[in-house]
Amino acid sequence: MTQAQTETVPEQIRPGRTRWGMFTAILAVPTLVVAGLIALLVAWLFTDDSVDTGVRTASCAEALAFGGAKLPTGAYDARCTIQAGQDTRYEAGFRMPRDEVREWLTATYPDGPRLRTEQCGSYSVDECLNRGPVAGQSSSVQVEVTYDGPNWSEVRFVAFTL
């Protein structure tokens, strides 16, 4: 017998598959999650998330007039606000001489209650006055007085509708 010669065909060499594709896919997911969290953080930092309470600066003459009062002549450092919604609420705060507080309140509310030292709602308040609605009016008034030394007092005046 004759021997048949076989031809050897060289094997074609193809590049082998690497695992870089799998490695990239595994790293892409956490990278995208971190990038998303950073984007949310930046958006949160630069957005205006303040809440509008409806409190605005008001004229002190208007605020006190709503409760039937006028700013005392010796008053200073006055600041007043209005909060308007379903009900209207004016707040005024000012400083005045200590010995003129009672005179001012007596002249403002001659038929009203007098200052009292108990049931004022806060330990820091020395005297207070609550005046409910009077005939023909739909507003109430609360006055809180805190004495600041022997000569001065801090007055907080609140007038609101019922």
Coordinates of C-alpha atoms in Angstrom, one line a residue:
M1 CA 0.0 0.0 0.0
T2 CA 0.9 3.3 -0.7
Q3 CA 0.8 5.8 1.8
A4 CA -1.3 8.8 1.1
Q5 CA 0.4 12.0 2.1
T6 CA -1.8 14.2 4.0
E7 CA -1.5 17.8 3.8
T8 CA -1.3 19.6 6.9
V9 CA -3.2 22.7 6.8
P10 CA -2.0 25.4 9.2
E11 CA -4.6 26.2 11.7
Q12 CA -6.0 29.7 11.5
I13 CA -5.2 31.7 14.5
R14 CA -8.0 33.9 15.7
P15 CA -7.5 36.3 18.6
G16 CA -9.0 35.0 21.7
R17 CA -11.8 36.6 23.6
T18 CA -10.8 38.8 26.5
R19 CA -12.9 39.5 29.5
W20 CA -12.6 43.3 29.2
G21 CA -16.2 43.6 28.0
M22 CA -17.5 41.9 31.1
F23 CA -15.2 44.0 33.3
T24 CA -16.4 47.2 31.7
A25 CA -20.0 46.2 32.1
I26 CA -19.5 45.5 35.8
L27 CA -17.8 48.8 36.4
A28 CA -20.3 50.8 34.4
V29 CA -23.3 50.2 36.7
P30 CA -21.7 51.6 39.9
T31 CA -20.2 54.5 37.9
L32 CA -23.6 55.4 36.5
V33 CA -25.1 55.2 40.0
V34 CA -22.5 57.4 41.5
A35 CA -22.8 59.9 38.6
G36 CA -26.6 60.0 39.1
L37 CA -26.2 60.6 42.9
I38 CA -23.8 63.5 42.2
A39 CA -26.2 65.0 39.7
L40 CA -29.1 64.8 42.2
L41 CA -26.9 66.4 44.9
V42 CA -26.0 69.3 42.6
A43 CA -29.6 69.7 41.6
W44 CA -30.7 69.7 45.3
L45 CA -28.0 72.3 46.2
F46 CA -29.0 74.7 43.5
T47 CA -32.8 74.6 43.7
D48 CA -34.8 77.0 45.8
D49 CA -36.6 74.9 48.3
S50 CA -37.6 77.7 50.6
V51 CA -41.2 77.7 51.9
D52 CA -43.2 80.9 51.5
T53 CA -44.9 81.5 54.9
G54 CA -46.7 84.6 53.6
V55 CA -45.1 86.9 56.2
R56 CA -44.3 90.3 54.7
T57 CA -42.9 93.5 56.1
A58 CA -45.7 96.0 56.9
S59 CA -46.0 99.6 58.0
C60 CA -46.0 99.9 61.8
A61 CA -48.8 102.5 61.6
E62 CA -50.9 100.0 59.7
A63 CA -50.0 97.1 62.0
L64 CA -50.9 99.0 65.2
A65 CA -54.0 100.6 63.7
F66 CA -55.4 97.1 62.9
G67 CA -55.5 96.6 66.6
G68 CA -56.7 100.1 67.4
A69 CA -53.4 101.5 68.6
K70 CA -50.7 104.0 67.6
L71 CA -47.0 103.7 67.9
P72 CA -46.0 105.5 71.2
T73 CA -44.0 108.7 70.9
G74 CA -41.0 107.3 72.8
A75 CA -40.8 104.1 70.8
Y76 CA -37.8 103.1 68.7
D77 CA -36.4 100.1 66.8
A78 CA -39.9 99.2 65.5
R79 CA -40.3 96.3 63.1
C80 CA -43.7 95.1 61.8
T81 CA -45.0 92.3 59.7
I82 CA -48.2 91.0 58.2
Q83 CA -49.3 87.5 57.5
A84 CA -52.3 87.5 55.3
G85 CA -54.2 84.3 54.4
Q86 CA -57.6 83.2 55.5
D87 CA -57.1 85.4 58.6
T88 CA -54.9 88.5 58.9
R89 CA -52.2 88.7 61.5
Y90 CA -50.1 91.8 62.2
E91 CA -47.1 91.7 64.5
A92 CA -45.2 94.7 65.8
G93 CA -42.2 94.8 68.0
F94 CA -40.6 97.9 69.5
R95 CA -38.7 99.3 72.4
M96 CA -40.0 102.1 74.6
P97 CA -39.3 103.7 78.0
R98 CA -40.4 101.3 80.8
D99 CA -42.4 103.9 82.8
E100 CA -44.5 104.8 79.7
V101 CA -45.9 101.4 78.9
R102 CA -48.8 101.5 81.2
E103 CA -49.8 105.0 80.2
W104 CA -49.7 104.1 76.5
L105 CA -51.9 101.0 77.0
T106 CA -54.3 103.0 79.2
A107 CA -54.6 105.7 76.6
T108 CA -54.9 103.2 73.8
Y109 CA -57.5 100.9 75.5
P110 CA -59.3 103.0 78.1
D111 CA -62.1 100.4 78.5
G112 CA -59.8 97.4 78.0
P113 CA -58.1 95.0 80.4
R114 CA -55.0 96.0 82.3
L115 CA -51.5 94.5 82.2
R116 CA -51.2 91.3 84.2
T117 CA -48.2 89.3 85.4
E118 CA -49.7 85.8 85.4
Q119 CA -50.7 83.5 82.5
C120 CA -48.6 85.3 80.0
G121 CA -47.6 82.2 78.0
S122 CA -43.9 82.6 78.3
Y123 CA -41.4 82.7 81.2
S124 CA -39.5 85.6 79.5
V125 CA -42.6 87.9 79.4
D126 CA -43.0 90.1 82.4
E127 CA -46.5 91.4 81.7
C128 CA -49.2 90.8 79.1
L129 CA -52.6 92.0 78.0
N130 CA -55.2 90.1 75.9
R131 CA -58.0 92.1 74.5
G132 CA -60.7 90.2 72.7
P133 CA -63.0 91.6 70.1
V134 CA -64.9 94.6 71.1
A135 CA -68.4 95.5 69.7
G136 CA -68.1 96.2 66.0
Q137 CA -64.6 94.8 65.7
S138 CA -63.4 91.4 64.5
S139 CA -59.9 91.5 65.8
S140 CA -58.1 90.6 69.0
V141 CA -55.0 92.1 70.4
Q142 CA -52.2 90.5 72.5
V143 CA -49.5 92.7 74.1
E144 CA -46.4 91.2 75.7
V145 CA -44.0 93.4 77.7
T146 CA -40.5 92.3 78.6
Y147 CA -38.5 94.7 80.8
D148 CA -35.0 95.2 79.7
G149 CA -33.3 96.8 82.6
P150 CA -34.7 99.6 84.8
N151 CA -35.3 102.1 82.0
W152 CA -36.5 100.2 78.9
S153 CA -39.0 97.6 77.8
E154 CA -39.5 95.4 74.7
V155 CA -43.1 95.4 73.5
R156 CA -44.6 92.7 71.2
F157 CA -47.9 93.7 69.8
V158 CA -50.0 91.2 67.9
A159 CA -53.4 91.9 66.3
F160 CA -55.3 89.3 64.4
T161 CA -58.8 88.5 63.0
L162 CA -60.9 85.8 64.5

